[in-house]
mmCIF file of C-alpha atoms in Angstrom:
data_model
loop_
_atom_site.group_PDB
_atom_site.id
_atom_site.type_symbol
_atom_site.label_atom_id
_atom_site.label_comp_id
_atom_site.label_asym_id
_atom_site.label_seq_id
_atom_site.Cartn_x
_atom_site.Cartn_y
_atom_site.Cartn_z
ATOM 1 C CA MET E 1 1.740 14.002 19.246
ATOM 2 C CA THR E 2 3.505 10.661 19.123
ATOM 3 C CA GLY E 3 4.704 8.302 16.455
ATOM 4 C CA MET E 4 7.644 10.122 14.831
ATOM 5 C CA THR E 5 8.451 8.428 11.539
ATOM 6 C CA ASP E 6 12.070 7.989 10.534
ATOM 7 C CA ALA E 7 11.969 9.921 7.269
ATOM 8 C CA GLY E 8 15.732 9.663 6.733
ATOM 9 C CA GLU E 9 17.027 11.740 3.887
ATOM 10 C CA ALA E 10 13.513 12.917 3.031
ATOM 11 C CA LEU E 11 13.819 15.504 5.787
ATOM 12 C CA HIS E 12 16.748 17.128 4.005
ATOM 13 C CA THR E 13 16.128 16.404 0.326
ATOM 14 C CA PRO E 14 13.733 18.568 -1.694
ATOM 15 C CA CYS E 15 11.358 16.866 -4.089
ATOM 16 C CA SER E 16 12.199 17.208 -7.777
ATOM 17 C CA GLY E 17 10.701 16.404 -11.150
ATOM 18 C CA PRO E 18 7.551 17.454 -13.033
ATOM 19 C CA SER E 19 5.329 17.082 -9.947
ATOM 20 C CA VAL E 20 7.032 20.194 -8.541
ATOM 21 C CA TRP E 21 5.323 23.223 -10.070
ATOM 22 C CA ARG E 22 4.075 26.664 -9.136
ATOM 23 C CA GLY E 23 0.650 27.897 -10.093
ATOM 24 C CA GLY E 24 2.022 31.275 -11.099
ATOM 25 C CA ASP E 25 4.154 29.548 -13.734
ATOM 26 C CA LEU E 26 1.262 27.524 -15.185
ATOM 27 C CA ALA E 27 -1.485 30.147 -15.128
ATOM 28 C CA ASN E 28 -0.557 31.570 -18.539
ATOM 29 C CA LEU E 29 0.203 28.202 -20.141
ATOM 30 C CA ASP E 30 -2.271 25.806 -21.702
ATOM 31 C CA GLU E 31 -0.194 22.628 -21.765
ATOM 32 C CA TRP E 32 -2.288 21.231 -18.908
ATOM 33 C CA ILE E 33 -5.563 21.917 -20.749
ATOM 34 C CA LEU E 34 -6.813 19.357 -23.270
ATOM 35 C CA ARG E 35 -9.944 19.408 -25.406
ATOM 36 C CA PHE E 36 -11.919 16.511 -26.843
ATOM 37 C CA SER E 37 -11.824 16.651 -30.632
ATOM 38 C CA SER E 38 -14.935 16.160 -32.752
ATOM 39 C CA ARG E 39 -13.610 12.705 -33.693
ATOM 40 C CA GLN E 40 -13.117 11.776 -30.044
ATOM 41 C CA LEU E 41 -16.595 13.014 -29.147
ATOM 42 C CA ALA E 42 -18.027 10.863 -31.930
ATOM 43 C CA GLU E 43 -16.117 7.897 -30.516
ATOM 44 C CA ILE E 44 -17.592 8.595 -27.075
ATOM 45 C CA ASP E 45 -21.086 8.729 -28.599
ATOM 46 C CA SER E 46 -20.452 5.372 -30.267
ATOM 47 C CA ALA E 47 -19.213 3.885 -26.980
ATOM 48 C CA LEU E 48 -22.354 5.152 -25.240
ATOM 49 C CA ARG E 49 -24.569 3.458 -27.831
ATOM 50 C CA GLU E 50 -22.652 0.212 -27.387
ATOM 51 C CA ALA E 51 -22.953 0.418 -23.599
ATOM 52 C CA ARG E 52 -26.707 0.896 -23.905
ATOM 53 C CA ARG E 53 -26.946 -2.036 -26.300
ATOM 54 C CA ARG E 54 -25.298 -4.320 -23.765
ATOM 55 C CA ASP E 55 -27.910 -3.276 -21.159
ATOM 56 C CA LEU E 56 -25.639 -3.661 -18.139
ATOM 57 C CA THR E 57 -25.965 -2.072 -14.727
ATOM 58 C CA LEU E 58 -23.686 0.924 -14.474
ATOM 59 C CA LEU E 59 -21.581 -0.723 -11.773
ATOM 60 C CA LYS E 60 -20.895 -3.676 -14.065
ATOM 61 C CA LEU E 61 -19.830 -1.513 -17.004
ATOM 62 C CA THR E 62 -16.138 -2.043 -17.838
ATOM 63 C CA ALA E 63 -13.779 -0.557 -20.390
ATOM 64 C CA ALA E 64 -14.570 -3.490 -22.681
ATOM 65 C CA ASP E 65 -18.241 -2.446 -22.618
ATOM 66 C CA PHE E 66 -17.328 1.164 -23.442
ATOM 67 C CA PRO E 67 -14.943 0.721 -26.411
ATOM 68 C CA LEU E 68 -12.732 3.676 -27.316
ATOM 69 C CA PRO E 69 -10.424 2.425 -30.101
ATOM 70 C CA THR E 70 -8.314 5.589 -30.420
ATOM 71 C CA LEU E 71 -9.242 7.679 -27.366
ATOM 72 C CA ALA E 72 -8.068 4.868 -25.076
ATOM 73 C CA GLY E 73 -4.471 5.669 -26.032
ATOM 74 C CA GLU E 74 -4.930 9.337 -25.118
ATOM 75 C CA LEU E 75 -6.445 8.357 -21.775
ATOM 76 C CA ARG E 76 -3.446 6.130 -21.094
ATOM 77 C CA ARG E 77 -1.176 9.100 -21.834
ATOM 78 C CA ILE E 78 -3.166 11.248 -19.409
ATOM 79 C CA ALA E 79 -2.854 8.496 -16.803
ATOM 80 C CA GLN E 80 0.930 8.716 -17.137
ATOM 81 C CA VAL E 81 0.789 12.474 -16.588
ATOM 82 C CA LEU E 82 -1.299 11.920 -13.469
ATOM 83 C CA GLU E 83 1.034 9.297 -12.047
ATOM 84 C CA HIS E 84 4.454 10.475 -13.199
ATOM 85 C CA GLY E 85 3.990 14.045 -14.456
ATOM 86 C CA ARG E 86 2.465 17.203 -13.008
ATOM 87 C CA GLY E 87 -0.308 15.148 -11.390
ATOM 88 C CA PHE E 88 -3.392 16.739 -12.937
ATOM 89 C CA ALA E 89 -5.139 17.440 -16.236
ATOM 90 C CA LEU E 90 -8.184 19.400 -17.356
ATOM 91 C CA VAL E 91 -10.087 18.000 -20.333
ATOM 92 C CA LYS E 92 -12.741 20.239 -21.851
ATOM 93 C CA GLY E 93 -15.560 19.793 -24.305
ATOM 94 C CA LEU E 94 -17.884 17.014 -23.158
ATOM 95 C CA ARG E 95 -21.386 17.929 -24.342
ATOM 96 C CA VAL E 96 -23.097 17.433 -21.021
ATOM 97 C CA GLU E 97 -26.044 19.679 -21.882
ATOM 98 C CA GLN E 98 -26.889 17.527 -24.897
ATOM 99 C CA LEU E 99 -26.251 14.275 -23.083
ATOM 100 C CA GLY E 100 -28.312 15.015 -19.980
ATOM 101 C CA GLU E 101 -27.355 13.834 -16.504
ATOM 102 C CA PRO E 102 -28.020 10.065 -16.864
ATOM 103 C CA ALA E 103 -26.062 9.677 -20.121
ATOM 104 C CA ALA E 104 -23.306 12.002 -18.874
ATOM 105 C CA SER E 105 -22.980 9.750 -15.813
ATOM 106 C CA THR E 106 -22.494 6.733 -18.067
ATOM 107 C CA VAL E 107 -19.887 8.537 -20.183
ATOM 108 C CA PHE E 108 -18.075 9.699 -17.030
ATOM 109 C CA TRP E 109 -18.049 6.160 -15.643
ATOM 110 C CA GLY E 110 -16.906 4.727 -18.969
ATOM 111 C CA LEU E 111 -13.989 7.146 -19.271
ATOM 112 C CA GLY E 112 -13.016 6.447 -15.681
ATOM 113 C CA GLN E 113 -12.636 2.742 -16.442
ATOM 114 C CA TYR E 114 -9.545 3.610 -18.508
ATOM 115 C CA LEU E 115 -7.888 5.474 -15.639
ATOM 116 C CA GLY E 116 -8.435 3.401 -12.515
ATOM 117 C CA ARG E 117 -10.769 1.269 -10.419
ATOM 118 C CA PRO E 118 -13.698 3.154 -8.829
ATOM 119 C CA VAL E 119 -13.812 2.851 -5.039
ATOM 120 C CA PRO E 120 -16.528 3.766 -2.498
ATOM 121 C CA GLN E 121 -16.826 7.401 -1.454
ATOM 122 C CA ASN E 122 -18.895 6.799 1.678
ATOM 123 C CA ALA E 123 -19.891 4.046 4.069
ATOM 124 C CA ALA E 124 -23.017 3.319 2.040
ATOM 125 C CA GLY E 125 -20.753 2.069 -0.753
ATOM 126 C CA HIS E 126 -21.642 4.713 -3.351
ATOM 127 C CA VAL E 127 -19.038 4.903 -6.094
ATOM 128 C CA LEU E 128 -20.610 7.579 -8.305
ATOM 129 C CA GLY E 129 -20.771 10.745 -6.245
ATOM 130 C CA HIS E 130 -22.873 13.881 -6.688
ATOM 131 C CA VAL E 131 -21.214 17.112 -5.575
ATOM 132 C CA ARG E 132 -23.848 19.694 -4.670
ATOM 133 C CA ASP E 133 -24.936 21.848 -1.765
ATOM 134 C CA THR E 134 -27.198 20.130 0.765
ATOM 135 C CA GLY E 135 -27.289 23.018 3.224
ATOM 136 C CA ARG E 136 -24.945 21.369 5.720
ATOM 137 C CA THR E 137 -21.988 22.994 7.466
ATOM 138 C CA LEU E 138 -18.519 21.609 8.067
ATOM 139 C CA THR E 139 -18.989 21.956 11.830
ATOM 140 C CA ASP E 140 -21.364 18.984 11.665
ATOM 141 C CA PRO E 141 -19.189 15.871 12.191
ATOM 142 C CA ALA E 142 -21.303 13.981 9.651
ATOM 143 C CA THR E 143 -20.743 16.548 6.888
ATOM 144 C CA ARG E 144 -18.317 15.998 4.043
ATOM 145 C CA GLY E 145 -16.993 18.792 1.866
ATOM 146 C CA TYR E 146 -18.913 17.900 -1.275
ATOM 147 C CA GLN E 147 -22.222 18.469 0.563
ATOM 148 C CA THR E 148 -21.764 22.163 1.340
ATOM 149 C CA ARG E 149 -21.289 25.496 -0.445
ATOM 150 C CA VAL E 150 -18.869 26.955 2.120
ATOM 151 C CA ALA E 151 -15.233 27.397 1.166
ATOM 152 C CA LEU E 152 -13.117 24.254 1.397
ATOM 153 C CA PRO E 153 -9.444 24.744 2.344
ATOM 154 C CA PHE E 154 -6.674 22.823 0.619
ATOM 155 C CA HIS E 155 -6.937 19.105 1.270
ATOM 156 C CA THR E 156 -6.523 15.663 -0.262
ATOM 157 C CA ASP E 157 -9.209 13.041 -0.881
ATOM 158 C CA GLY E 158 -9.370 9.395 0.167
ATOM 159 C CA ALA E 159 -8.473 7.693 -3.120
ATOM 160 C CA ASP E 160 -5.472 7.582 -5.439
ATOM 161 C CA LEU E 161 -7.270 9.550 -8.163
ATOM 162 C CA LEU E 162 -10.053 12.132 -8.087
ATOM 163 C CA ALA E 163 -12.192 12.826 -11.160
ATOM 164 C CA LEU E 164 -14.768 15.617 -11.360
ATOM 165 C CA LEU E 165 -17.170 16.236 -14.253
ATOM 166 C CA CYS E 166 -18.909 19.596 -14.147
ATOM 167 C CA LEU E 167 -22.577 19.423 -15.174
ATOM 168 C CA ARG E 168 -23.687 22.862 -13.973
ATOM 169 C CA THR E 169 -21.918 25.869 -12.475
ATOM 170 C CA PRO E 170 -23.113 28.056 -9.572
ATOM 171 C CA ARG E 171 -24.340 31.618 -9.970
ATOM 172 C CA THR E 172 -21.124 33.001 -8.460
ATOM 173 C CA GLY E 173 -18.000 31.590 -6.827
ATOM 174 C CA GLY E 174 -17.044 27.945 -6.589
ATOM 175 C CA ARG E 175 -13.545 28.423 -8.016
ATOM 176 C CA THR E 176 -11.310 25.350 -7.787
ATOM 177 C CA SER E 177 -7.652 25.789 -6.818
ATOM 178 C CA LEU E 178 -4.816 23.279 -7.081
ATOM 179 C CA VAL E 179 -1.374 23.195 -5.511
ATOM 180 C CA SER E 180 1.599 20.889 -5.966
ATOM 181 C CA SER E 181 2.119 18.870 -2.796
ATOM 182 C CA ALA E 182 5.786 18.448 -3.709
ATOM 183 C CA ALA E 183 6.273 22.204 -4.090
ATOM 184 C CA LEU E 184 4.480 22.711 -0.765
ATOM 185 C CA HIS E 185 6.758 20.140 0.861
ATOM 186 C CA ASN E 186 9.809 21.965 -0.488
ATOM 187 C CA ALA E 187 8.513 25.310 0.774
ATOM 188 C CA VAL E 188 8.130 23.959 4.307
ATOM 189 C CA LEU E 189 11.620 22.481 4.113
ATOM 190 C CA ASP E 190 13.019 25.816 2.952
ATOM 191 C CA LEU E 191 11.056 28.185 5.199
ATOM 192 C CA ARG E 192 10.836 26.172 8.416
ATOM 193 C CA PRO E 193 13.193 23.192 8.397
ATOM 194 C CA ASP E 194 12.448 22.804 12.096
ATOM 195 C CA LEU E 195 8.824 21.993 11.217
ATOM 196 C CA ALA E 196 9.555 19.834 8.167
ATOM 197 C CA LYS E 197 10.183 16.719 10.260
ATOM 198 C CA ARG E 198 6.628 16.965 11.556
ATOM 199 C CA LEU E 199 5.329 16.223 8.064
ATOM 200 C CA TYR E 200 6.463 12.642 8.647
ATOM 201 C CA ARG E 201 4.864 12.180 12.072
ATOM 202 C CA THR E 202 1.731 10.156 12.657
ATOM 203 C CA TYR E 203 -1.423 12.266 12.876
ATOM 204 C CA TYR E 204 -5.051 11.365 13.432
ATOM 205 C CA PHE E 205 -7.884 12.139 11.008
ATOM 206 C CA ASP E 206 -11.585 12.186 11.874
ATOM 207 C CA ARG E 207 -13.442 9.574 9.801
ATOM 208 C CA ARG E 208 -16.636 11.639 10.047
ATOM 209 C CA GLN E 209 -18.795 8.681 11.106
ATOM 210 C CA GLU E 210 -17.851 6.786 7.918
ATOM 211 C CA HIS E 211 -16.342 3.754 9.621
ATOM 212 C CA PRO E 212 -17.438 0.196 10.437
ATOM 213 C CA PRO E 213 -18.682 -0.226 14.024
ATOM 214 C CA GLU E 214 -15.748 -2.413 14.984
ATOM 215 C CA GLU E 215 -13.149 0.167 13.881
ATOM 216 C CA PRO E 216 -12.060 3.411 15.589
ATOM 217 C CA PRO E 217 -13.716 6.654 14.419
ATOM 218 C CA TYR E 218 -10.347 8.077 13.380
ATOM 219 C CA ALA E 219 -7.491 6.992 11.120
ATOM 220 C CA ASP E 220 -3.791 7.482 11.659
ATOM 221 C CA ALA E 221 -1.266 8.411 8.967
ATOM 222 C CA PRO E 222 1.669 10.750 8.387
ATOM 223 C CA LEU E 223 1.096 13.901 6.361
ATOM 224 C CA ALA E 224 3.963 12.981 4.055
ATOM 225 C CA ALA E 225 5.595 9.751 2.973
ATOM 226 C CA ARG E 226 8.069 8.989 0.222
ATOM 227 C CA PRO E 227 7.652 5.343 -0.762
ATOM 228 C CA GLY E 228 10.254 4.565 -3.374
ATOM 229 C CA GLY E 229 11.345 8.201 -3.286
ATOM 230 C CA ALA E 230 8.086 9.642 -4.675
ATOM 231 C CA LEU E 231 6.158 11.964 -2.366
ATOM 232 C CA SER E 232 2.682 11.057 -1.158
ATOM 233 C CA MET E 233 0.877 13.761 0.818
ATOM 234 C CA ARG E 234 -2.245 13.401 2.966
ATOM 235 C CA TYR E 235 -3.755 16.555 4.480
ATOM 236 C CA ASN E 236 -7.152 17.747 5.664
ATOM 237 C CA ARG E 237 -6.951 20.277 8.468
ATOM 238 C CA CYS E 238 -10.691 20.116 9.165
ATOM 239 C CA TYR E 239 -10.436 16.385 9.847
ATOM 240 C CA LEU E 240 -7.167 16.706 11.768
ATOM 241 C CA GLU E 241 -8.706 19.228 14.136
ATOM 242 C CA SER E 242 -12.107 17.568 14.499
ATOM 243 C CA ALA E 243 -10.365 14.307 15.454
ATOM 244 C CA GLN E 244 -9.402 16.100 18.657
ATOM 245 C CA ARG E 245 -12.958 15.488 19.895
ATOM 246 C CA PHE E 246 -11.935 11.889 20.628
ATOM 247 C CA PRO E 247 -10.189 11.534 23.996
ATOM 248 C CA GLN E 248 -8.052 8.651 22.695
ATOM 249 C CA VAL E 249 -6.380 10.881 20.100
ATOM 250 C CA PRO E 250 -3.154 12.577 21.232
ATOM 251 C CA ARG E 251 -3.422 16.350 21.516
ATOM 252 C CA LEU E 252 -2.068 18.542 18.741
ATOM 253 C CA GLU E 253 0.967 20.509 19.857
ATOM 254 C CA PRO E 254 1.557 24.234 19.190
ATOM 255 C CA ALA E 255 4.223 23.312 16.638
ATOM 256 C CA ASP E 256 1.675 21.165 14.771
ATOM 257 C CA LEU E 257 -0.639 24.157 14.430
ATOM 258 C CA GLU E 258 2.329 26.236 13.246
ATOM 259 C CA LEU E 259 2.952 23.637 10.565
ATOM 260 C CA PHE E 260 -0.700 23.638 9.477
ATOM 261 C CA ASP E 261 -0.725 27.447 9.367
ATOM 262 C CA LEU E 262 2.381 27.468 7.208
ATOM 263 C CA MET E 263 0.999 24.831 4.831
ATOM 264 C CA ASP E 264 -2.261 26.743 4.447
ATOM 265 C CA GLU E 265 -0.425 30.032 3.882
ATOM 266 C CA VAL E 266 1.894 28.617 1.213
ATOM 267 C CA ALA E 267 -0.845 26.641 -0.544
ATOM 268 C CA GLY E 268 -3.144 29.647 -0.663
ATOM 269 C CA SER E 269 -0.578 32.092 -1.997
ATOM 270 C CA PRO E 270 -1.045 33.341 -5.598
ATOM 271 C CA GLU E 271 2.456 32.129 -6.456
ATOM 272 C CA SER E 272 1.723 28.546 -5.387
ATOM 273 C CA ARG E 273 -1.881 27.879 -6.344
ATOM 274 C CA LEU E 274 -3.459 27.431 -9.759
ATOM 275 C CA ASP E 275 -7.033 28.723 -9.976
ATOM 276 C CA ILE E 276 -9.547 27.051 -12.307
ATOM 277 C CA ASP E 277 -13.098 28.138 -13.049
ATOM 278 C CA LEU E 278 -14.737 24.888 -14.089
ATOM 279 C CA GLU E 279 -17.278 25.114 -16.914
ATOM 280 C CA ALA E 280 -20.022 22.690 -17.891
ATOM 281 C CA GLY E 281 -18.383 19.766 -19.704
ATOM 282 C CA ASP E 282 -15.002 20.138 -17.975
ATOM 283 C CA LEU E 283 -13.364 16.950 -16.707
ATOM 284 C CA LEU E 284 -10.782 17.569 -13.970
ATOM 285 C CA LEU E 285 -8.423 14.719 -13.047
ATOM 286 C CA LEU E 286 -6.103 14.747 -10.007
ATOM 287 C CA ASN E 287 -3.559 12.451 -8.420
ATOM 288 C CA THR E 288 -4.379 12.991 -4.742
ATOM 289 C CA HIS E 289 -0.920 11.872 -3.635
ATOM 290 C CA THR E 290 0.717 14.792 -5.432
ATOM 291 C CA ILE E 291 -2.056 17.417 -5.706
ATOM 292 C CA MET E 292 -4.084 19.233 -3.054
ATOM 293 C CA HIS E 293 -7.255 21.044 -4.037
ATOM 294 C CA ALA E 294 -9.514 23.703 -2.562
ATOM 295 C CA ARG E 295 -12.774 25.401 -3.501
ATOM 296 C CA SER E 296 -14.060 28.887 -2.800
ATOM 297 C CA GLU E 297 -17.505 29.512 -1.364
ATOM 298 C CA PHE E 298 -20.270 29.817 -3.908
ATOM 299 C CA GLU E 299 -23.742 31.267 -4.268
ATOM 300 C CA ASP E 300 -26.140 28.989 -6.074
ATOM 301 C CA HIS E 301 -29.091 29.589 -8.369
ATOM 302 C CA ASP E 302 -32.596 29.639 -6.932
ATOM 303 C CA GLN E 303 -34.005 27.175 -9.474
ATOM 304 C CA PRO E 304 -33.201 23.546 -8.541
ATOM 305 C CA GLU E 305 -32.551 22.581 -12.170
ATOM 306 C CA LEU E 306 -29.809 25.242 -12.428
ATOM 307 C CA LYS E 307 -27.948 24.561 -9.177
ATOM 308 C CA ARG E 308 -24.253 23.669 -9.174
ATOM 309 C CA HIS E 309 -23.744 19.964 -9.811
ATOM 310 C CA LEU E 310 -20.596 17.922 -10.377
ATOM 311 C CA LEU E 311 -20.170 14.176 -10.723
ATOM 312 C CA ARG E 312 -17.313 12.631 -8.786
ATOM 313 C CA LEU E 313 -15.300 9.436 -8.987
ATOM 314 C CA TRP E 314 -12.709 8.216 -6.543
ATOM 315 C CA MET E 315 -10.382 5.695 -8.169
ATOM 316 C CA ALA E 316 -7.624 3.382 -7.030
ATOM 317 C CA LEU E 317 -4.581 2.684 -9.169
ATOM 318 C CA PRO E 318 -4.475 -1.109 -9.595
ATOM 319 C CA HIS E 319 -0.705 -1.169 -10.105
ATOM 320 C CA ARG E 320 0.105 0.901 -7.022
ATOM 321 C CA PRO E 321 1.321 -1.390 -4.202
ATOM 322 C CA ARG E 322 -1.052 -1.305 -1.253
ATOM 323 C CA SER E 323 1.991 -1.018 1.007
ATOM 324 C CA ASP E 324 2.823 2.328 -0.612
ATOM 325 C CA GLY E 325 -0.025 4.100 1.110
ATOM 326 C CA ALA E 326 -2.539 3.466 -1.671
ATOM 327 C CA ARG E 327 -5.975 4.872 -0.959
ATOM 328 C CA ASP E 328 -9.002 2.652 -1.457
ATOM 329 C CA GLY E 329 -11.787 5.036 -0.503
ATOM 330 C CA VAL E 330 -14.209 4.430 2.372
ATOM 331 C CA ALA E 331 -14.839 0.883 3.591
ATOM 332 C CA PRO E 332 -18.575 0.195 3.041
ATOM 333 C CA ARG E 333 -20.721 -1.045 5.873
ATOM 334 C CA ASP E 334 -22.024 -4.589 5.495
ATOM 335 C CA VAL E 335 -25.660 -3.571 5.141
ATOM 336 C CA ILE E 336 -26.629 -0.783 2.749
ATOM 337 C CA ARG E 337 -29.998 0.820 3.436
ATOM 338 C CA PRO E 338 -30.581 3.823 1.173
ATOM 339 C CA ARG E 339 -32.525 6.601 2.882
ATOM 340 C CA ASN E 340 -34.975 6.850 0.014
ATOM 341 C CA ALA E 341 -35.639 5.543 -3.447
ATOM 342 C CA ALA E 342 -34.250 8.678 -5.078
ATOM 343 C CA SER E 343 -30.832 8.344 -3.431
ATOM 344 C CA GLN E 344 -30.699 4.694 -4.439
ATOM 345 C CA ALA E 345 -31.505 5.507 -8.045
ATOM 346 C CA GLU E 346 -28.961 8.284 -8.456
ATOM 347 C CA THR E 347 -26.030 6.478 -6.858
ATOM 348 C CA ASN E 348 -26.696 2.854 -7.784
ATOM 349 C CA PRO E 349 -28.635 2.892 -11.083
ATOM 350 C CA ARG E 350 -30.046 -0.467 -12.115
ATOM 351 C CA ARG E 351 -29.766 -0.006 -15.872
ATOM 352 C CA LEU E 352 -28.002 2.381 -18.174
ATOM 353 C CA PRO E 353 -30.108 5.362 -19.221
ATOM 354 C CA THR E 354 -31.727 5.378 -22.635
#
C-alpha cells in the first residue's frame, strides 16, 4: 500500500472532547434520546399542511416551505450536537403509522432541510432512499448494504450526515449499533501504536459500479484525517477488500488486515458499541465523520406490507469546507433512466402526497 500521509502529531495525540465516548457508558443514560412533544408534533402537522398547500415537488421543498417556528430551534441544537458533540441523536415519537409512507416521507424530507443539504445516494441521483431487503448479497459488486438483510459490519456512509426514519421493524433482528470513531482511533493508538500510522495512509474503496464512465471504479482516501484538529474517519472493510478485484489498486498488506481486524474487534466489543433497537417513528441522526454504524442480520415478515422499511437521507453540511474531506454522496450519471415506473415514483415523487 502506498501513499503514506504525514499525519504529524495526530499519530501520537489521542482525540478528546464529547465525540469520544464508550457505548457501555451511554447504554444506561437517556441524554442522547429525545422525544417529540405533542406541541412539536402539532407543529409538524401544520408544516405538512402548508407543504401540501404549496403543491411543490418533493425535491423542491425547502425549509421555508415546511415552516417550524419553534421546532427549528431544537433542530439547530441537534445539529450542533451532531457536528460538535457526541455526533448522534435519536429522536422518537413521529406518528408514522398515522401519517402513512407518502406523508412520512414529506415530513422526513422537511425535517432534513433544517439539518443539511440532501445529496444523491446512488448514480441514478436518488436523494430519498428506501432501506429494505431486496434479496441481494454483499458478494455481488453491485449490492449496497441497504439492499440486504445480512449483517452489516461497522462502516461509514458517503455523506456528512446520515438520517434514518424507521417506518416498520423486522420480525426479529436488525439491531443498529454505533461506535465513536474518535474512541476507536484512541484504542488503536493505545493498543497497537505500530498500526496507528496506517490509519492515515491512502486506501482504495470499491465504488460498487456507482461511478461515471470516465472515472475509475474505485476511490482513494485515508481512513483517518484530522482537518483543523477534528477527526474524520472513513471505513468500510467490505469496499476496501472488494476494491482488490481491480488490478490497478495496490495490494493490501498483512499489517493492513491486522489493522482492520483490530478496528472490527474494538468497534464490536460491548464496551465500545451502543446498541439501539429502532422502533417505528424513530429518527436516528449520525455524523458519519465521527460515528460508525453497523446492523445485525434480520428475519423479515412474510407479508410485504409488514416488511422492514426505513427511509434514508444523506446530507452534506453546507458550512463544512470541501477541502476538509466533506462528503457529497454519489455523483449522478448524466442520464437517469429509472428501471420502472414504480421506482421512479418512490424516489422522485412529482407532487407531495395528499
